[in-house]
mmCIF file of C-alpha atoms in Angstrom:
data_model
loop_
_atom_site.group_PDB
_atom_site.id
_atom_site.type_symbol
_atom_site.label_atom_id
_atom_site.label_comp_id
_atom_site.label_asym_id
_atom_site.label_seq_id
_atom_site.Cartn_x
_atom_site.Cartn_y
_atom_site.Cartn_z
ATOM 1 C CA UNK A 45 -99.002 30.470 43.845
ATOM 2 C CA UNK A 46 -96.887 32.264 41.277
ATOM 3 C CA UNK A 47 -98.192 35.746 40.683
ATOM 4 C CA UNK A 48 -95.609 36.579 38.035
ATOM 5 C CA UNK A 49 -94.830 33.961 35.439
ATOM 6 C CA UNK A 50 -92.178 33.760 32.782
ATOM 7 C CA UNK A 51 -93.099 30.601 30.946
ATOM 8 C CA UNK A 52 -90.058 30.394 28.717
ATOM 9 C CA UNK A 53 -86.959 29.397 30.682
ATOM 10 C CA UNK A 54 -84.732 30.143 27.705
ATOM 11 C CA UNK A 55 -84.684 31.909 24.357
ATOM 12 C CA UNK A 56 -82.102 31.835 21.586
ATOM 13 C CA UNK A 57 -81.948 34.597 18.983
ATOM 14 C CA UNK A 58 -79.608 35.519 16.157
ATOM 15 C CA UNK A 59 -77.642 38.737 16.463
ATOM 16 C CA UNK A 60 -79.463 41.628 14.806
ATOM 17 C CA UNK A 61 -82.891 40.049 15.122
ATOM 18 C CA UNK A 62 -85.627 40.888 17.602
ATOM 19 C CA UNK A 63 -85.776 39.250 21.023
ATOM 20 C CA UNK A 64 -89.207 39.045 22.641
ATOM 21 C CA UNK A 65 -89.423 38.052 26.281
ATOM 22 C CA UNK A 66 -92.838 37.452 27.779
ATOM 23 C CA UNK A 67 -94.287 37.754 31.242
ATOM 24 C CA UNK A 68 -97.765 37.058 32.618
ATOM 25 C CA UNK A 69 -99.203 38.119 35.935
ATOM 26 C CA UNK A 70 -102.286 37.172 37.886
ATOM 27 C CA UNK A 71 -102.824 40.022 40.323
ATOM 28 C CA UNK A 72 -104.730 42.955 38.863
ATOM 29 C CA UNK A 73 -103.554 45.135 41.757
ATOM 30 C CA UNK A 74 -100.050 45.315 40.313
ATOM 31 C CA UNK A 75 -99.502 48.827 39.050
ATOM 32 C CA UNK A 76 -95.828 48.924 38.172
ATOM 33 C CA UNK A 77 -93.760 46.470 36.182
ATOM 34 C CA UNK A 78 -90.028 46.221 35.781
ATOM 35 C CA UNK A 79 -87.493 44.224 33.840
ATOM 36 C CA UNK A 80 -84.133 43.360 35.322
ATOM 37 C CA UNK A 81 -81.145 41.865 33.555
ATOM 38 C CA UNK A 82 -78.733 39.579 35.340
ATOM 39 C CA UNK A 83 -75.307 38.437 34.229
ATOM 40 C CA UNK A 84 -73.636 35.464 35.945
ATOM 41 C CA UNK A 85 -71.973 36.317 39.257
ATOM 42 C CA UNK A 86 -73.643 39.733 39.325
ATOM 43 C CA UNK A 87 -76.767 41.110 40.921
ATOM 44 C CA UNK A 88 -79.836 42.036 38.858
ATOM 45 C CA UNK A 89 -79.639 45.377 37.106
ATOM 46 C CA UNK A 90 -82.685 47.488 36.393
ATOM 47 C CA UNK A 91 -83.415 47.691 32.675
ATOM 48 C CA UNK A 92 -86.772 49.326 32.004
ATOM 49 C CA UNK A 93 -90.124 49.802 33.680
ATOM 50 C CA UNK A 94 -93.716 50.642 32.854
ATOM 51 C CA UNK A 95 -96.581 52.024 34.841
ATOM 52 C CA UNK A 96 -100.023 50.501 34.522
ATOM 53 C CA UNK A 97 -101.331 53.761 33.111
ATOM 54 C CA UNK A 98 -99.225 53.238 29.992
ATOM 55 C CA UNK A 99 -99.156 50.494 27.410
ATOM 56 C CA UNK A 100 -95.697 51.108 26.033
ATOM 57 C CA UNK A 101 -92.364 52.430 27.212
ATOM 58 C CA UNK A 102 -89.290 52.695 25.053
ATOM 59 C CA UNK A 103 -85.639 53.194 25.946
ATOM 60 C CA UNK A 104 -83.210 52.829 23.087
ATOM 61 C CA UNK A 105 -83.207 49.243 21.861
ATOM 62 C CA UNK A 106 -85.559 48.162 24.661
ATOM 63 C CA UNK A 107 -89.349 48.487 24.573
ATOM 64 C CA UNK A 108 -91.785 47.129 27.096
ATOM 65 C CA UNK A 109 -95.417 46.570 26.161
ATOM 66 C CA UNK A 110 -98.208 46.143 28.685
ATOM 67 C CA UNK A 111 -101.570 44.538 27.941
ATOM 68 C CA UNK A 112 -103.595 44.994 31.108
ATOM 69 C CA UNK A 113 -106.659 43.148 29.889
ATOM 70 C CA UNK A 114 -104.525 40.086 29.178
ATOM 71 C CA UNK A 115 -102.326 40.654 32.244
ATOM 72 C CA UNK A 116 -99.343 40.300 29.978
ATOM 73 C CA UNK A 117 -96.209 42.247 29.340
ATOM 74 C CA UNK A 118 -93.363 41.749 26.964
ATOM 75 C CA UNK A 119 -89.857 43.087 26.493
ATOM 76 C CA UNK A 120 -88.644 43.660 22.949
ATOM 77 C CA UNK A 121 -84.946 44.063 22.202
ATOM 78 C CA UNK A 122 -84.147 45.340 18.726
ATOM 79 C CA UNK A 123 -81.598 44.702 17.383
ATOM 80 C CA UNK A 124 -80.334 41.978 19.678
ATOM 81 C CA UNK A 125 -76.624 41.976 20.460
ATOM 82 C CA UNK A 126 -74.394 39.242 21.932
ATOM 83 C CA UNK A 127 -73.914 41.422 25.022
ATOM 84 C CA UNK A 128 -77.632 41.126 25.685
ATOM 85 C CA UNK A 129 -77.125 37.462 26.574
ATOM 86 C CA UNK A 130 -78.242 37.262 30.195
ATOM 87 C CA UNK A 131 -81.134 36.177 32.383
ATOM 88 C CA UNK A 132 -84.061 38.593 32.246
ATOM 89 C CA UNK A 133 -86.428 38.864 35.191
ATOM 90 C CA UNK A 134 -89.855 40.378 35.041
ATOM 91 C CA UNK A 135 -91.041 41.942 38.298
ATOM 92 C CA UNK A 136 -94.272 43.513 39.488
ATOM 93 C CA UNK A 137 -95.074 45.855 42.327
ATOM 94 C CA UNK A 138 -98.233 46.737 44.170
ATOM 95 C CA UNK A 139 -98.783 50.262 45.371
ATOM 96 C CA UNK A 140 -98.396 51.556 48.873
ATOM 97 C CA UNK A 141 -97.191 50.535 52.278
ATOM 98 C CA UNK A 142 -95.722 47.208 53.118
ATOM 99 C CA UNK A 143 -97.055 45.638 49.953
ATOM 100 C CA UNK A 144 -94.845 47.716 47.723
ATOM 101 C CA UNK A 145 -92.174 45.123 47.236
ATOM 102 C CA UNK A 146 -91.284 43.434 44.034
ATOM 103 C CA UNK A 147 -92.532 40.017 43.008
ATOM 104 C CA UNK A 148 -90.240 38.386 40.484
ATOM 105 C CA UNK A 149 -90.739 35.789 37.809
ATOM 106 C CA UNK A 150 -88.293 32.909 37.513
ATOM 107 C CA UNK A 151 -86.440 34.496 34.638
ATOM 108 C CA UNK A 152 -85.757 33.796 30.975
ATOM 109 C CA UNK A 153 -82.236 33.087 29.822
ATOM 110 C CA UNK A 154 -81.579 34.918 26.561
ATOM 111 C CA UNK A 155 -78.761 33.768 24.310
ATOM 112 C CA UNK A 156 -77.903 36.010 21.379
ATOM 113 C CA UNK A 157 -75.754 34.182 18.867
ATOM 114 C CA UNK A 158 -73.306 36.046 16.608
ATOM 115 C CA UNK B 146 -70.928 48.748 40.277
ATOM 116 C CA UNK B 147 -74.357 49.309 41.858
ATOM 117 C CA UNK B 148 -72.933 50.793 45.038
ATOM 118 C CA UNK B 149 -74.524 48.055 47.163
ATOM 119 C CA UNK B 150 -71.907 45.923 48.892
ATOM 120 C CA UNK B 151 -72.535 42.420 50.135
ATOM 121 C CA UNK B 152 -70.126 40.302 52.130
ATOM 122 C CA UNK B 153 -69.041 37.608 51.986
ATOM 123 C CA UNK B 154 -69.362 36.681 48.317
ATOM 124 C CA UNK B 155 -69.245 32.979 49.052
ATOM 125 C CA UNK B 156 -69.984 31.015 52.198
ATOM 126 C CA UNK B 157 -69.799 27.281 52.790
ATOM 127 C CA UNK B 158 -71.089 25.933 56.057
ATOM 128 C CA UNK B 159 -72.486 22.776 57.600
ATOM 129 C CA UNK B 160 -76.073 21.931 58.421
ATOM 130 C CA UNK B 161 -77.205 23.181 61.798
ATOM 131 C CA UNK B 162 -74.839 26.138 61.767
ATOM 132 C CA UNK B 163 -75.596 29.841 61.862
ATOM 133 C CA UNK B 164 -74.290 32.472 59.459
ATOM 134 C CA UNK B 165 -74.570 36.222 59.068
ATOM 135 C CA UNK B 166 -74.745 37.966 55.711
ATOM 136 C CA UNK B 167 -73.941 41.644 55.544
ATOM 137 C CA UNK B 168 -75.186 44.390 53.257
ATOM 138 C CA UNK B 169 -74.100 48.007 52.929
ATOM 139 C CA UNK B 170 -76.635 50.035 50.937
ATOM 140 C CA UNK B 171 -75.828 52.788 48.493
ATOM 141 C CA UNK B 172 -75.004 56.075 50.110
ATOM 142 C CA UNK B 173 -78.237 57.889 50.909
ATOM 143 C CA UNK B 174 -80.502 54.879 50.522
ATOM 144 C CA UNK B 175 -82.727 54.238 53.530
ATOM 145 C CA UNK B 176 -84.367 50.989 52.445
ATOM 146 C CA UNK B 177 -82.707 47.604 52.391
ATOM 147 C CA UNK B 178 -84.363 44.517 50.917
ATOM 148 C CA UNK B 179 -83.279 40.909 51.170
ATOM 149 C CA UNK B 180 -84.063 38.355 48.486
ATOM 150 C CA UNK B 181 -83.350 34.659 48.158
ATOM 151 C CA UNK B 182 -82.753 32.976 44.820
ATOM 152 C CA UNK B 183 -82.758 29.198 44.949
ATOM 153 C CA UNK B 184 -81.839 26.994 41.998
ATOM 154 C CA UNK B 185 -84.228 27.568 39.068
ATOM 155 C CA UNK B 186 -86.311 29.971 41.093
ATOM 156 C CA UNK B 187 -86.963 33.656 40.785
ATOM 157 C CA UNK B 188 -85.972 36.041 43.485
ATOM 158 C CA UNK B 189 -88.106 35.551 46.584
ATOM 159 C CA UNK B 190 -88.601 38.602 48.752
ATOM 160 C CA UNK B 191 -87.613 37.931 52.361
ATOM 161 C CA UNK B 192 -87.746 41.169 54.308
ATOM 162 C CA UNK B 193 -87.407 44.941 54.058
ATOM 163 C CA UNK B 194 -86.034 47.480 56.479
ATOM 164 C CA UNK B 195 -86.554 51.198 56.146
ATOM 165 C CA UNK B 196 -84.458 53.563 58.212
ATOM 166 C CA UNK B 197 -83.844 50.973 60.899
ATOM 167 C CA UNK B 198 -87.327 49.576 61.180
ATOM 168 C CA UNK B 199 -88.866 46.485 59.690
ATOM 169 C CA UNK B 200 -91.176 47.582 56.895
ATOM 170 C CA UNK B 201 -92.355 44.434 55.184
ATOM 171 C CA UNK B 202 -92.006 40.707 55.500
ATOM 172 C CA UNK B 203 -92.168 38.178 52.733
ATOM 173 C CA UNK B 204 -91.414 34.485 52.676
ATOM 174 C CA UNK B 205 -88.898 34.573 55.483
ATOM 175 C CA UNK B 206 -88.504 31.499 57.657
ATOM 176 C CA UNK B 207 -88.602 31.786 61.439
ATOM 177 C CA UNK B 208 -85.002 30.519 61.478
ATOM 178 C CA UNK B 209 -84.014 33.673 59.593
ATOM 179 C CA UNK B 210 -83.875 37.153 61.002
ATOM 180 C CA UNK B 211 -82.548 40.504 59.935
ATOM 181 C CA UNK B 212 -81.836 43.927 61.274
ATOM 182 C CA UNK B 213 -80.772 47.326 60.038
ATOM 183 C CA UNK B 214 -78.299 49.278 62.105
ATOM 184 C CA UNK B 215 -78.103 53.058 62.731
ATOM 185 C CA UNK B 216 -75.493 53.386 59.986
ATOM 186 C CA UNK B 217 -78.084 51.729 57.698
ATOM 187 C CA UNK B 218 -76.130 48.598 56.961
ATOM 188 C CA UNK B 219 -78.122 45.422 57.348
ATOM 189 C CA UNK B 220 -77.436 41.876 58.412
ATOM 190 C CA UNK B 221 -79.375 38.739 57.568
ATOM 191 C CA UNK B 222 -78.952 35.965 60.121
ATOM 192 C CA UNK B 223 -79.646 32.403 59.068
ATOM 193 C CA UNK B 224 -79.673 29.760 61.793
ATOM 194 C CA UNK B 225 -80.160 26.000 62.088
ATOM 195 C CA UNK B 226 -79.160 25.820 58.471
ATOM 196 C CA UNK B 227 -80.550 23.105 56.246
ATOM 197 C CA UNK B 228 -79.395 21.857 52.873
ATOM 198 C CA UNK B 229 -82.363 23.609 51.267
ATOM 199 C CA UNK B 230 -81.119 26.971 52.467
ATOM 200 C CA UNK B 231 -78.361 26.798 49.881
ATOM 201 C CA UNK B 232 -79.080 29.721 47.574
ATOM 202 C CA UNK B 233 -77.981 33.124 46.377
ATOM 203 C CA UNK B 234 -78.971 35.849 48.786
ATOM 204 C CA UNK B 235 -79.291 39.326 47.340
ATOM 205 C CA UNK B 236 -79.558 42.627 49.071
ATOM 206 C CA UNK B 237 -81.024 45.661 47.328
ATOM 207 C CA UNK B 238 -81.395 49.250 48.422
ATOM 208 C CA UNK B 239 -83.468 52.234 47.447
ATOM 209 C CA UNK B 240 -83.901 55.796 48.620
ATOM 210 C CA UNK B 241 -87.530 55.454 49.602
ATOM 211 C CA UNK B 242 -89.702 52.737 51.002
ATOM 212 C CA UNK B 243 -90.746 51.283 47.674
ATOM 213 C CA UNK B 244 -88.463 49.509 45.196
ATOM 214 C CA UNK B 245 -89.479 51.424 42.105
ATOM 215 C CA UNK B 246 -86.841 51.561 39.362
ATOM 216 C CA UNK B 247 -84.259 52.995 41.651
ATOM 217 C CA UNK B 248 -83.695 49.782 43.605
ATOM 218 C CA UNK B 249 -80.098 48.648 43.194
ATOM 219 C CA UNK B 250 -78.889 45.135 43.858
ATOM 220 C CA UNK B 251 -75.638 43.902 45.302
ATOM 221 C CA UNK B 252 -73.682 41.050 43.752
ATOM 222 C CA UNK B 253 -75.124 38.545 46.171
ATOM 223 C CA UNK B 254 -73.796 36.035 48.667
ATOM 224 C CA UNK B 255 -73.723 32.445 47.522
ATOM 225 C CA UNK B 256 -74.463 30.224 50.507
ATOM 226 C CA UNK B 257 -73.722 26.537 50.275
ATOM 227 C CA UNK B 258 -74.864 24.309 53.124
ATOM 228 C CA UNK B 259 -73.191 20.906 53.191
#
């Protein structure tokens, strides 16, 4: 049972345009959401996060939106750059104790074309 | 460089064998997490250690075990290896017990079972 779903395995965007990566979750107990970026032959790198008490968090070109009622979050990259080409993982965390570990989606491979 | 060191980077071994993957967390981090990424899959949480003690268990097979030593480095032992165990194994570390944004990943160990 996949609790965090990234339904688009890949996305191709032109340089300078907006990239929108989507993520859906099923567990309403999740209270913290994160996006990680992964280049080939490297480990995932933390990109941006959002708490369930917010509906938007912005960091430079990256903005994450959270729609709790729809159990949906999205990552917007504006403007997209070729260096953004990577696999993006959405992850969710539940609060407290031994359940506080991240549950990852399968990832979306973003290709930004010059 | 995340500061998390994993060795070896690559490992090729035969079915039925046993291997040990090693992880050195970032300086000051007390938590170590192990994840498995199989082909076309997201990262699956295996196990967490916090300051030497097992803190949480995920989808870890009985053939797999881990430990965290007094110097906080961790080892993941995989035994009676099967072809399906071929995957990328990532280690991550964080200061506290929960992998909020400050969880940092190593580059991973690519295990190939032949």
